[in-house]
Coordinates of C-alpha atoms and ligand atoms in Angstrom, one line a residue:
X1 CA 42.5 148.6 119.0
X2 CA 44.4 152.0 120.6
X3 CA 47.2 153.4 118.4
X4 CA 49.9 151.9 120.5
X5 CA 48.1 148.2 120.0
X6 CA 48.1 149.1 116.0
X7 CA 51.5 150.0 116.4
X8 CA 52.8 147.4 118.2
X9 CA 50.9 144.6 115.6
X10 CA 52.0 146.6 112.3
X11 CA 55.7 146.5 114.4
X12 CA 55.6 142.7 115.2
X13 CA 53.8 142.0 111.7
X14 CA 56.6 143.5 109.6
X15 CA 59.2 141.6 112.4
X16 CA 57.5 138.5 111.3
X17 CA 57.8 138.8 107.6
X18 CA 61.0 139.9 107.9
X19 CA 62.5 137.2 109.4
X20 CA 60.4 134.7 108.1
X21 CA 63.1 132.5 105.4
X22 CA 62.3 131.4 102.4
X23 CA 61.5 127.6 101.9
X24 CA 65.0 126.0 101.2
X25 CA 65.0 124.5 98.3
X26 CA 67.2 121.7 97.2
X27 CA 67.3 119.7 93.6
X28 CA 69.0 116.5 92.6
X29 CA 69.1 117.8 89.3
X30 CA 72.0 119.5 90.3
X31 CA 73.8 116.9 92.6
X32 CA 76.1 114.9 90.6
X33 CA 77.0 112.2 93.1
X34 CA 79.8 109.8 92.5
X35 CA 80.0 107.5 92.5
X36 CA 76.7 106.4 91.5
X37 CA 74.3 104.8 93.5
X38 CA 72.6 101.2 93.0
X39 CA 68.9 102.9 92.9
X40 CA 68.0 107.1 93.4
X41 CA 64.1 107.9 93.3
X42 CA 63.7 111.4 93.8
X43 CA 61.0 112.6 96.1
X44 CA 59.2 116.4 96.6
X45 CA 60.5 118.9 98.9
X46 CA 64.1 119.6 100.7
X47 CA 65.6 118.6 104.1
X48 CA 66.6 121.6 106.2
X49 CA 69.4 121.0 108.6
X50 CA 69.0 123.5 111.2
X51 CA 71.3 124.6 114.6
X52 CA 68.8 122.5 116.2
X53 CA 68.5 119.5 114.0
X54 CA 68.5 116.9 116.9
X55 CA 70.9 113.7 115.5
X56 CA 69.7 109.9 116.8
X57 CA 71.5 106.9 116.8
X58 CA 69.5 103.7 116.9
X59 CA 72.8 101.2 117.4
X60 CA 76.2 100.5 119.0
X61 CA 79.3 102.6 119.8
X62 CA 80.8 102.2 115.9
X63 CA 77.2 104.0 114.9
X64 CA 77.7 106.7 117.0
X65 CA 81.1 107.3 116.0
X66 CA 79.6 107.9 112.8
X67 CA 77.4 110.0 113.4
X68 CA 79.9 112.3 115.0
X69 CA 81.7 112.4 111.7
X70 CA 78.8 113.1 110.3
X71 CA 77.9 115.9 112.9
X72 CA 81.9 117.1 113.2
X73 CA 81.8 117.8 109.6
X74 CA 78.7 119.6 109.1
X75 CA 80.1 121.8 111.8
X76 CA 83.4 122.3 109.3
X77 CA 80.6 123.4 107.0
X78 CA 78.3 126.0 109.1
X79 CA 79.3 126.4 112.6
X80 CA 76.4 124.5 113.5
X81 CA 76.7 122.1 116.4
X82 CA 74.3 119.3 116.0
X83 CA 73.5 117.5 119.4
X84 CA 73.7 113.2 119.3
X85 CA 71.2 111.6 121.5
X86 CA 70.6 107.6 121.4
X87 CA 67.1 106.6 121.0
X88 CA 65.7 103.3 120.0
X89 CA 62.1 104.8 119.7
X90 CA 60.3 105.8 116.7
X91 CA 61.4 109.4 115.3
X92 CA 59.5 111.7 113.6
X93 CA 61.0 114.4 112.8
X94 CA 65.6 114.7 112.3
X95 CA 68.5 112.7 111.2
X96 CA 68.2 109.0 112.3
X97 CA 71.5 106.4 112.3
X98 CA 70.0 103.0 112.6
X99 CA 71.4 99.6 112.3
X100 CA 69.3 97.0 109.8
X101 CA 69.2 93.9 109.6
X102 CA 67.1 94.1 106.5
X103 CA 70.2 95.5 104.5
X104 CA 72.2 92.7 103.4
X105 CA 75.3 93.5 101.3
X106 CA 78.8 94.5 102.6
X107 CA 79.2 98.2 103.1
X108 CA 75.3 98.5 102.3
X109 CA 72.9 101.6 103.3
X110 CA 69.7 102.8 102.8
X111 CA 69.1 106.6 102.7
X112 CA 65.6 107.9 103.1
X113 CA 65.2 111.7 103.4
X114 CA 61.9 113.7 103.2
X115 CA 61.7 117.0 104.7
X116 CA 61.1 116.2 108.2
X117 CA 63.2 113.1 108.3
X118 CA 66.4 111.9 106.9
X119 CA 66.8 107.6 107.7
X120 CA 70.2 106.4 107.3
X121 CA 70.2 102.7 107.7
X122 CA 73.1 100.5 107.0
X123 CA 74.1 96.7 107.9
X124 CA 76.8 98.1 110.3
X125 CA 79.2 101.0 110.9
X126 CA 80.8 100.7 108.0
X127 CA 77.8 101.2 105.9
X128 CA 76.2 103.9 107.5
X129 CA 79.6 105.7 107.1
X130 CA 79.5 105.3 103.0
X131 CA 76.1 106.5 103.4
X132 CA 77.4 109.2 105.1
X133 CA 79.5 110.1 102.1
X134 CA 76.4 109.9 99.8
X135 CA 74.3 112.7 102.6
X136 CA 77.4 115.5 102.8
X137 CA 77.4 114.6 98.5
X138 CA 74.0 115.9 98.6
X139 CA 73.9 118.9 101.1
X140 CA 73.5 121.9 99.3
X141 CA 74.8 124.7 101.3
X142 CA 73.3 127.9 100.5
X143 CA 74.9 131.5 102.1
X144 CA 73.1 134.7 101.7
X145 CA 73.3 137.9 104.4
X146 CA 71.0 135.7 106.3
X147 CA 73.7 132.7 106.8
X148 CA 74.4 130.1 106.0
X149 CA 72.0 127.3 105.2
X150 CA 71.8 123.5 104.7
X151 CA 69.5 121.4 102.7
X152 CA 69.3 117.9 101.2
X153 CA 66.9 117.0 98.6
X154 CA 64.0 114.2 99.8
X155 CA 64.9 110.7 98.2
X156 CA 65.4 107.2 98.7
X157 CA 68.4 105.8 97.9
X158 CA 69.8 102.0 98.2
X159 CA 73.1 101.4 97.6
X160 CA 76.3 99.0 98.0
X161 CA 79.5 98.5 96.2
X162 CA 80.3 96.1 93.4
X163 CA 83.8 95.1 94.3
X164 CA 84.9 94.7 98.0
X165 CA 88.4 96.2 97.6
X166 CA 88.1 99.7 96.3
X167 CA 91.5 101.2 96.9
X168 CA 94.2 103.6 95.7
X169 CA 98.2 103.9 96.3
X170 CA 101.2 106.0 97.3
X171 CA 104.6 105.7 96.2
X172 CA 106.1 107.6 99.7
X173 CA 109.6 105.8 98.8
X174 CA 110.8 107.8 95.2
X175 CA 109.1 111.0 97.2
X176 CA 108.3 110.7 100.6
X177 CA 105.4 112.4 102.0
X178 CA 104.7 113.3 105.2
X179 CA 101.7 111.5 107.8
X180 CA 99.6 115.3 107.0
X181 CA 99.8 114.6 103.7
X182 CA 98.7 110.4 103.6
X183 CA 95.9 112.0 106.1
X184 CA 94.6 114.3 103.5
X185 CA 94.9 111.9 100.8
X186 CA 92.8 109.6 103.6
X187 CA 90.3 112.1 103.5
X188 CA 90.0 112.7 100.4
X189 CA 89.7 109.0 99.1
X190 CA 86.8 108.7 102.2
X191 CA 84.7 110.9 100.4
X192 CA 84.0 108.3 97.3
X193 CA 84.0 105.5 99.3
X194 CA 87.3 104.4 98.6
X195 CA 88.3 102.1 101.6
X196 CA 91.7 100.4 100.8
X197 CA 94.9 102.9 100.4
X198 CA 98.3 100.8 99.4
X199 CA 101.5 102.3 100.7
X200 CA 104.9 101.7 98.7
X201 CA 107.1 102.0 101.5
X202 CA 110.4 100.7 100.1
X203 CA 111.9 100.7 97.0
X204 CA 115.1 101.3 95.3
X205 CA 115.4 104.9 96.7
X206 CA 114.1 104.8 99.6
X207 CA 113.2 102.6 103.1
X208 CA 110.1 104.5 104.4
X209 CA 109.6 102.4 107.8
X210 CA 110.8 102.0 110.9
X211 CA 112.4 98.4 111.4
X212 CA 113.7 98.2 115.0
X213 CA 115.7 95.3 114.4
X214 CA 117.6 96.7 111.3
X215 CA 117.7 100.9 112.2
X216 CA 119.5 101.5 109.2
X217 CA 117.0 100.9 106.8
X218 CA 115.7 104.4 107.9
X219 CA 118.7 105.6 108.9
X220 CA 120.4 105.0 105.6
X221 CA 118.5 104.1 102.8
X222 CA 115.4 106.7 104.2
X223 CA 117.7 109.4 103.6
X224 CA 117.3 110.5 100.1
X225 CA 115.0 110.4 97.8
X226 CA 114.5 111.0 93.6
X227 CA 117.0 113.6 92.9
X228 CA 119.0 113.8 96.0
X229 CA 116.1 115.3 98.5
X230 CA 116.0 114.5 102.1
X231 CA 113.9 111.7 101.7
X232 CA 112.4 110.5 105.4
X233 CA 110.6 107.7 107.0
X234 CA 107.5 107.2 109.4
X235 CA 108.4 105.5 113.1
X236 CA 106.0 102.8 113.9
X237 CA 104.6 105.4 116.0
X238 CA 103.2 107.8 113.1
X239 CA 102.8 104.7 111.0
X240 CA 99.9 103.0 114.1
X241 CA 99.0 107.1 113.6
X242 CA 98.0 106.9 109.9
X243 CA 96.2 103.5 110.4
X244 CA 94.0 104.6 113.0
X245 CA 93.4 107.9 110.9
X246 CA 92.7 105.3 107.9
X247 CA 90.9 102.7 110.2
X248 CA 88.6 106.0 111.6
X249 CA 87.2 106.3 107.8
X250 CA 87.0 102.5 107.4
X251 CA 90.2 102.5 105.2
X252 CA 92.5 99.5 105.4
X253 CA 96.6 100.4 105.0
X254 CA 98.1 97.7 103.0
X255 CA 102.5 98.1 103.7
X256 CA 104.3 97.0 100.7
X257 CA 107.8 95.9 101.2
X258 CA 109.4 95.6 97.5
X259 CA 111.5 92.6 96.9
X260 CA 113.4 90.8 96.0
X261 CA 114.0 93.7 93.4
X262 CA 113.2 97.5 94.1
X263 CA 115.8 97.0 97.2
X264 CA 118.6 99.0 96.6
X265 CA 117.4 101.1 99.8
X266 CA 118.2 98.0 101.7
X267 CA 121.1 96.9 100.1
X268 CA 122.9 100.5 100.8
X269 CA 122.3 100.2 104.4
X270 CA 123.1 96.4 104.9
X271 CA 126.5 95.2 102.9
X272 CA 125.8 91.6 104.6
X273 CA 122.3 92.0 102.4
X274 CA 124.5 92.1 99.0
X275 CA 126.2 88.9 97.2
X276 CA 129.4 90.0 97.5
X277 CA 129.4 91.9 100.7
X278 CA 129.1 95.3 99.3
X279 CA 127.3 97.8 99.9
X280 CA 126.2 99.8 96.8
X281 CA 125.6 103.9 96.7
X282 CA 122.3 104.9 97.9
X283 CA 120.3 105.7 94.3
X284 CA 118.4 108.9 93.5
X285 CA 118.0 108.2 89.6
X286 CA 114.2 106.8 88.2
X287 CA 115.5 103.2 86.8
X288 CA 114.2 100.1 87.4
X289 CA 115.1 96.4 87.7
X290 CA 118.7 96.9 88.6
X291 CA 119.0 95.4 92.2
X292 CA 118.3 92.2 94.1
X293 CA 118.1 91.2 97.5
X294 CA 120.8 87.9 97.5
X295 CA 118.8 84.9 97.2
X296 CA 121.5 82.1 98.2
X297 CA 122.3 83.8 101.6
X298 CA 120.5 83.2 105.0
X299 CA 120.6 86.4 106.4
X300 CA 118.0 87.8 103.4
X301 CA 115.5 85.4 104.9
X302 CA 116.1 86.7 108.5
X303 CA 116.5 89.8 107.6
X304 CA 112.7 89.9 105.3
X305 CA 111.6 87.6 108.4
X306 CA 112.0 90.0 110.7
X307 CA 110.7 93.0 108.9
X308 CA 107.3 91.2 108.3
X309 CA 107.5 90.2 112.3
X310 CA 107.6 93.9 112.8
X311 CA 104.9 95.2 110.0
X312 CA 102.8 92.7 110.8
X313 CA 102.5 93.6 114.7
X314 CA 101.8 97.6 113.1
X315 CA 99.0 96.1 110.7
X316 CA 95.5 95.0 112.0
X317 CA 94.3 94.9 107.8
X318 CA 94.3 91.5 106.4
X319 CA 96.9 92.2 104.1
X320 CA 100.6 92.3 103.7
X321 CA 102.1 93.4 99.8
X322 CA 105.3 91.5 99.1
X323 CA 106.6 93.8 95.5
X324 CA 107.9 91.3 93.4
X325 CA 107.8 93.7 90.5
X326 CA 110.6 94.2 87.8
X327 CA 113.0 91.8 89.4
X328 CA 115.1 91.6 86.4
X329 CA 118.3 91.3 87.9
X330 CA 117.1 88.0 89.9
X331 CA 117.1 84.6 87.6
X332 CA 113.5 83.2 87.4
X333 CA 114.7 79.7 89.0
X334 CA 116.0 82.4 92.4
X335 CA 112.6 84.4 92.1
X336 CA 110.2 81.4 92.0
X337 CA 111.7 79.9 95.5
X338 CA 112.3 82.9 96.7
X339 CA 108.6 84.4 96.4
X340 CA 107.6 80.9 97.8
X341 CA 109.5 81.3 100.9
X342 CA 108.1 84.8 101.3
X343 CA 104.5 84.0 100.8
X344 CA 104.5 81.5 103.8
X345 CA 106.4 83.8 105.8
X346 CA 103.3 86.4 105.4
X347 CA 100.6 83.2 106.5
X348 CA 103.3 82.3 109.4
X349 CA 102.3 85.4 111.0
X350 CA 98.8 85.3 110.3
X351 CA 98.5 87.7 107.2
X352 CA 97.7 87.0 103.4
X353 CA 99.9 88.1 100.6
X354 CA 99.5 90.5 97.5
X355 CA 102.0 91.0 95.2
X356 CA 102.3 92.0 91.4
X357 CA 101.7 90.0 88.6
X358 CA 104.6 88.4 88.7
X359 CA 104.7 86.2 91.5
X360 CA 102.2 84.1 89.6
X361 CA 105.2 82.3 88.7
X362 CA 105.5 80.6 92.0
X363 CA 102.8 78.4 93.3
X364 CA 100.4 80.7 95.3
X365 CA 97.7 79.8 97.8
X366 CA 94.6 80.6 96.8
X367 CA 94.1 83.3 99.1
X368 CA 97.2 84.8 97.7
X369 CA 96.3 87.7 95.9
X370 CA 97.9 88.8 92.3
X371 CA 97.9 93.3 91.4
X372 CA 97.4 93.0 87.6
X373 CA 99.2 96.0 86.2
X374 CA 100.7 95.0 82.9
X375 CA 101.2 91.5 81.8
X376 CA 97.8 89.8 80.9
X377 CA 99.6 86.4 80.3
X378 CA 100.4 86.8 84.1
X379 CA 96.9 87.6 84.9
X380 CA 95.3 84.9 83.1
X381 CA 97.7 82.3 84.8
X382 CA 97.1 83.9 88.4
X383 CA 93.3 83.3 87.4
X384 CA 94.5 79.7 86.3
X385 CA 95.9 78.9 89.8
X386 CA 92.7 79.7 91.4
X387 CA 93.8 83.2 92.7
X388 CA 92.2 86.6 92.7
X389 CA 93.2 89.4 90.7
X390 CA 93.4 93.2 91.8
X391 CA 92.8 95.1 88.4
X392 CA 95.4 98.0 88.4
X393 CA 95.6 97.8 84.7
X394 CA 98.9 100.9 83.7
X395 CA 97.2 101.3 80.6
X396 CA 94.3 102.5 82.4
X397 CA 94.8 103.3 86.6
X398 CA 98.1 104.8 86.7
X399 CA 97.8 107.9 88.0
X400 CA 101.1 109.3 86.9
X401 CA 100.4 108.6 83.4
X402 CA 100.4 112.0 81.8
X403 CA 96.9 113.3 81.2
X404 CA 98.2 114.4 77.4
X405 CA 101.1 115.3 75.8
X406 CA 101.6 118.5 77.6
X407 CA 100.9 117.4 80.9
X408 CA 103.8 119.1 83.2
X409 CA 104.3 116.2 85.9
X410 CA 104.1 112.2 85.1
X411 CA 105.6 109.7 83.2
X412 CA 104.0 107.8 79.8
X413 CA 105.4 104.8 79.2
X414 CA 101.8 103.1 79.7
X415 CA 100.6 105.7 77.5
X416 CA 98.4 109.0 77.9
X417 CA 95.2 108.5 80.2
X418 CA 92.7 111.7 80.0
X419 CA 89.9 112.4 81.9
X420 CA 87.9 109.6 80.0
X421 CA 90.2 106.9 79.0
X422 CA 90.5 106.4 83.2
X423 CA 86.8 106.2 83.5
X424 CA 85.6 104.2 80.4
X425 CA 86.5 100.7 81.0
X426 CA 85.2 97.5 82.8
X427 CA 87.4 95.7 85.2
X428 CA 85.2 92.4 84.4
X429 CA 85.7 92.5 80.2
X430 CA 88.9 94.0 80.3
X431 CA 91.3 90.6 80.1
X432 CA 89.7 88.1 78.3
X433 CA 89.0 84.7 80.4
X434 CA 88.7 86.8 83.7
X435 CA 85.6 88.0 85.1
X436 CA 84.0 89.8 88.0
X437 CA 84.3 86.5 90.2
X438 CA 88.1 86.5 89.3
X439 CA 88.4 90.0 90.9
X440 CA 89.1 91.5 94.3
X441 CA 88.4 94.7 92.8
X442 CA 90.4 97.4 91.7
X443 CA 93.3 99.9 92.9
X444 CA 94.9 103.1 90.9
X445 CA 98.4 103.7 92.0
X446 CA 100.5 106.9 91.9
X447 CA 104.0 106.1 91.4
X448 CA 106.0 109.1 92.6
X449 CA 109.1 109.2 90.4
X450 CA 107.8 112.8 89.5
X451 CA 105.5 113.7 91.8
X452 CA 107.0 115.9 94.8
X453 CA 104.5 117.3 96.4
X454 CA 100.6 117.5 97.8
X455 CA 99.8 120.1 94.8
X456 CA 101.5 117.3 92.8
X457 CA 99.8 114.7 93.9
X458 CA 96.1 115.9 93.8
X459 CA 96.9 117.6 90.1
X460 CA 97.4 114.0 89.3
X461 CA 94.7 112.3 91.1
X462 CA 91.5 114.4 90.5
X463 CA 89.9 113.9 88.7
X464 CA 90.9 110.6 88.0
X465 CA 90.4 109.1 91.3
X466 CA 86.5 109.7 91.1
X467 CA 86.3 107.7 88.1
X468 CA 88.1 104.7 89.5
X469 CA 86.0 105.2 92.9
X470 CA 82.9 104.6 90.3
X471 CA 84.5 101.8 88.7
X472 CA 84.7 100.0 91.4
X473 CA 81.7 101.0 93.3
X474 CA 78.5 101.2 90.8
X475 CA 76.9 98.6 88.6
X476 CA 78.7 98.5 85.3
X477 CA 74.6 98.9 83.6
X478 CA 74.5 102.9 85.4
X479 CA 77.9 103.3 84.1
X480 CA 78.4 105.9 80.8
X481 CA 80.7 108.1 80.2
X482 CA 78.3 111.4 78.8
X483 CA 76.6 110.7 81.9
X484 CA 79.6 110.3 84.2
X485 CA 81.3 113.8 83.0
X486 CA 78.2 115.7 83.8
X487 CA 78.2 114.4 87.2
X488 CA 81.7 114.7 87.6
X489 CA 81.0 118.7 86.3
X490 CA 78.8 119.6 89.4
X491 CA 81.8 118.3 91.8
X492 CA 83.8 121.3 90.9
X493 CA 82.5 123.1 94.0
X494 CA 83.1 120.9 96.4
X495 CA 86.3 119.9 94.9
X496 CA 87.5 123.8 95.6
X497 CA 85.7 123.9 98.9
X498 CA 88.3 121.2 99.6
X499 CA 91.1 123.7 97.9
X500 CA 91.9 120.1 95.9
X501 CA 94.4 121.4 93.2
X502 CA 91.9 119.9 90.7
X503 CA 93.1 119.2 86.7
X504 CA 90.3 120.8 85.0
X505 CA 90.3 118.6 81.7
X506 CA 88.7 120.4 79.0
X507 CA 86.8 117.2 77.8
X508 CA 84.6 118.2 81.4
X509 CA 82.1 120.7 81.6
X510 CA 82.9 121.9 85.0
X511 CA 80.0 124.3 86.4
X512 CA 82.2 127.1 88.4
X513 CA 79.1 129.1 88.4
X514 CA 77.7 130.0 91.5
X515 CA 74.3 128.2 91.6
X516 CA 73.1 129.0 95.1
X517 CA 70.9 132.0 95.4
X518 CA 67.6 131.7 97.6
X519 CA 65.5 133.1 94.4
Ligands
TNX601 C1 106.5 100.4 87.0 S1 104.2 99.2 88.3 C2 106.7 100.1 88.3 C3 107.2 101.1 89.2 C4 107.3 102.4 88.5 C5 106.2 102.7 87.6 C6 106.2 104.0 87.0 C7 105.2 98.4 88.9 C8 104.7 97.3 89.6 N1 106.5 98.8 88.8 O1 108.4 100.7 89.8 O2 107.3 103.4 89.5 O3 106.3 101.7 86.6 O4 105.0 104.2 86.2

C-alpha cells in the first residue's frame, strides 16, 4: 500500500472507531413501572429506537392514531421523527401495532420487545394505547455529547386491568380550573392508565357549565369561587374541547351536577329555584349541607330536566353523576322521590346514573351506580339492591386529605393519608359483604376547597395518584407495599421530566441520581 493508501485506511480506521456507539444498554432492574403488569419475563439485550426506527401498523384508523401518539411523543423526547407506514406483512426488524384477536380482556396488550423488534399487540385501540403507556414507562433515554439516545429493555409483557373503571376527580366548582389545566391533569392520569376523570361542575360555590337555557347559572353563580375569586365556567364549546382531549387518551368525562343539595350556585342565580322565592347571596365560605334545590315546585324538575337535556347532548361517556351528597337540609321523605325522579330522567335521555352513597335510599335500577365514600351501611345496602359500587373510600382516596400533620394545603376530616396508607388497601376486602364482583372499580377525588392552583393540585395528587392507578389496575397477589415504593422511587425522573410538582414523602426512597451514563 503507497503512503497516501496507509493514510487514508489509518484516517478512515480511526473515523470508524470513533463514531462507532456503544451498545445501548437498557435494564428492567431499574424501570419501576406502575402500575404493575399481570406478567414481566425479562429477556437479554436492549431495543434501540433510532431516527430511522421505521413504525408499522397492522390494523384500523384507531391503531394508527395510536401510534402517532406513540411516535408524537417520542419526538417530545428526542427530536426524532419516526415515520408510520401500514403493513400487514411479516416484520422483522421495528416497532409493530397490531390488532389480536388472541388477546381477550378489555383494555388488554401484549408487549414483546427483543432488540430488533418491539410487538405491541392489543384487542383494539384502546389496548394498544395502555400498552403504549407501559413502552414510553420503559424507554430509557440516555444523553451524552453524542445525543440523545433511546432504548427499551427486551421483554414480554401481558397485561390487562382488574377493574374496568379506573378514574380520578376534579372539584372545578370551590376552585375553578381552567380547560389547560383539566388537559394536563388528562395527561397525566393517561400515563398510568387511568381512563375515567369525574368533573364536579356545580356545587354550592360555583356553576361551572354552560346551560343555554338557564345563562345565569354561569353568569351568576360561576362568578366566584372559595374566598371571593373570580371563579369561571367552561362554554359547551371548551367543555366538547376537554372531552375530545380526554376521548383522544381513551378517558371518559363523567359531568356531575350536585343536587338536590350542593346548589346554592343555582339557587343564587334563580329566585323561582328557592321555596320562598328568594334568591340567597352567592357563597364563598367551605360549609356543607346548607342548601336545597325546592322539592315541592315544578320548575326544579324543569329546570334539572333541562340541564341534563343539554349535558347529555355534550357527553358521548355512558355516564351522567347526579351529587346527592350531604343533602342535610332536604327531609329524607323529599330526597328519596326526588333522587327517583332524577334517576329516570338520566335513562329518559339515554344515560345511566352515578351518584354518592346516599341515593341508595331511593330504589335504584340496577345499572344505577352508587360512589362509596363514607358510609358503609350505604354501601352494603347499595350492594343489597343489586347495584354496583365505585370504591372512593375518604379514609383512603381523598386526595385533599393532608399527607400529615404539617401538610400546607388540604383538609383532614377523613384523617391523614401518607404515601402508604393510599396504596395499602384492597378495594375487594375493604367493606365486609362486598367483593370484587360488587365493584365498578375505584375513583380518588380532589375536592378543591383548598386547592387553588396546578402546583396545588399535582402537590396533592402525586404521588398518590400512582398508587390508586395500581389499585385499580394490577392483581391484588403482585400488590406490596416494600415492593410498590421502590417502584414508585425510580419514577422520580420522569415525574420531573414532566416538571410534576411531586410531594417527595420521606417514607419513599426516590432515586434523584442521575443513572444514565453510557459506561
Ligand atoms: C365531603 S365527599 C364532600 C365534599 C367536600 C369534601 C371535602 C362528598 C361526597 N362530599 O362536598 O368537598 O367532603 O373533603
Amino acid at each position: 500500500m503507497s503512503t497516501l493508501g496507509k493514510t487514508i485506511f489509518l484516517f478512515l480506521f480511526i473515523f470508524a472507531s470513533c463514531s462507532k456507539k456503544p451498545k445501548l444498554q437498557t435494564s428492567i432492574e431499574d424501570i419501576g413501572l406502575i402500575p404493575i403488569p399481570v406478567s414481566v419475563d425479562s429477556q437479554p439485550g436492549t431495543f434501540e429506537i433510532l431516527e430511522s426506527t421505521p413504525i408499522y401498523v397492522n390494523g384500523d384508523d384507531e391503531l394508527v392514531k395510536v401510534a402517532n401518539y406513540f411516535s408524537e411523543t417520542i419526538h417530545i423526547i428526542s427530536d426524532f421523527h419516526l415515520e408510520i407506514a401500514s403493513s400487514s406483512e411479516e416484520i422483522k426488524s421495528g416497532v409493530l401495532f397490531k390488532i389480536s384477536s388472541e388477546i381477550k380482556n378489555e383494555e388488554g396488550y401484549k408487549i414483546t420487545a427483543s432488540e430488533n423488534l418491539i410487538t405491541l399487540e392489543a384487542k383494539d385501540a384502546e389496548g394498544a394505547f395502555r400498552g403504549v403507556q407501559t413502552l414510553l414507562q420503559l424507554l430509557s433515554v440516555q444523553e451524552n455529547a453524542g445525543g440523545i439516545r433511546l432504548g427499551i429493555p427486551a421483554v414480554k409483557i401481558e397485561d390487562y386491568p382488574q377493574y374496568a373503571y379506573r378514574g380520578s376527580m376534579l372539584d372545578v366548582s370551590r376552585h375553578f380550573f381552567s380547560v389547560d389545566e383539566v388537559k394536563r391533569y388528562i395527561d397525566l392520569m393517561a400515563s398510568y392508565k387511568l381512563n375515567v376523570l369525574h368533573l364536579h361542575l356545580t356545587d354550592d360555590q360555583g356553576w361551572r357549565i354552560e346551560i343555554k337555557s338557564w345563562p345565569k347559572l354561569t353568569e351568576i353563580g360561576g362568578s366566584t369561587e372559595v374566598d371571593g375569586g373570580d371563579g369561571g365556567f367552561y362554554t359547551q364549546e371548551q367543555y366538547k374541547d376537554i372531552v375530545n382531549y380526554a376521548a383522544a387518551r381513551y378517558i371518559t368525562i363523567i359531568p356531575e351536577i350536585d343536587m338536590p343539595g350542593h346548589t346554592n350556585a343555582a339557587l343564587a342565580s334563580y329566585p323561582e329555584l328557592n321555596c320562598d322565592g328568594n334568591a340567597p347571596e352567592l357563597y364563598t365560605g367551605t360549609e356543607v349541607g346548607f342548601s336545597s334545590l325546592c322539592i315541592d315546585k315544578e320548575i326544579t324538575y324543569k329546570f334539572v330536566e333541562d340541564v341534563i337535556k343539554e349535558l347529555v347532548e355534550i357527553t358521548p361517556g355512558p355516564y351522567i353523576h347526579i351529587g346527592g351528597d350531604e343533602s342535610h337540609s332536604t327531609e329524607l321523605e323529599d330526597y328519596i322521590p326526588f333522587v327517583t325522579r332524577v334517576q329516570d330522567m338520566v335513562y329518559k335521555y339515554g344515560k345511566t346514573p352515578i351518584g354518592w352513597d346516599e341515593i341508595r335510599h331511593a330504589k335504584l335500577k340496577k345499572a344505577s351506580i352508587v360512589q362509596f365514600w363514607a358510609n358503609k351501611e350505604n354501601a352494603k345496602a347499595a350492594v343489597k339492591q343489586g347495584v354496583k359500587v365505585l370504591m372512593s373510600p375518604s379514609a383512603r382516596s381523598y386526595m385533599d386529605m393532608k399527607y400529615d400533620s404539617i401538610t400546607p394545603l388540604g383538609l383532614q376530616w377523613a384523617g391523614l393519608i401518607n404515601v402508604k396508607k393510599a396504596y395499602n388497601w384492597n378495594p375487594a376486602t375493604l367493606v365486609d359483604s362486598i367483593s370484587k364482583k360488587d365493584i365498578i372499580g375505584v375513583e380518588a377525588p380532589l375536592w378543591a376547597e383548598t386547592i387553588e392552583t396546578m402546583e396545588d393540585i399535582e402537590y396533592m395528587t402525586f404521588p398518590r395518584l400512582l398508587g390508586y392507578a395500581e389499585i385499580s389496575w394490577s392483581p391484588d397477589s403482585l400488590r406490596n407495599w416494600e415492593t410498590y415504593k421502590l417502584r414508585l422511587a425510580k419514577q422520580y425522573k420522569d415525574l420531573k421530566l414532566k416538571n410534576v410538582n411531586l410531594y417527595e414523602s420521606k417514607m419513599v426512597p426516590w432515586e434523584k441520581g442521575i443513572k444514565d451514563s453510557l459506561e
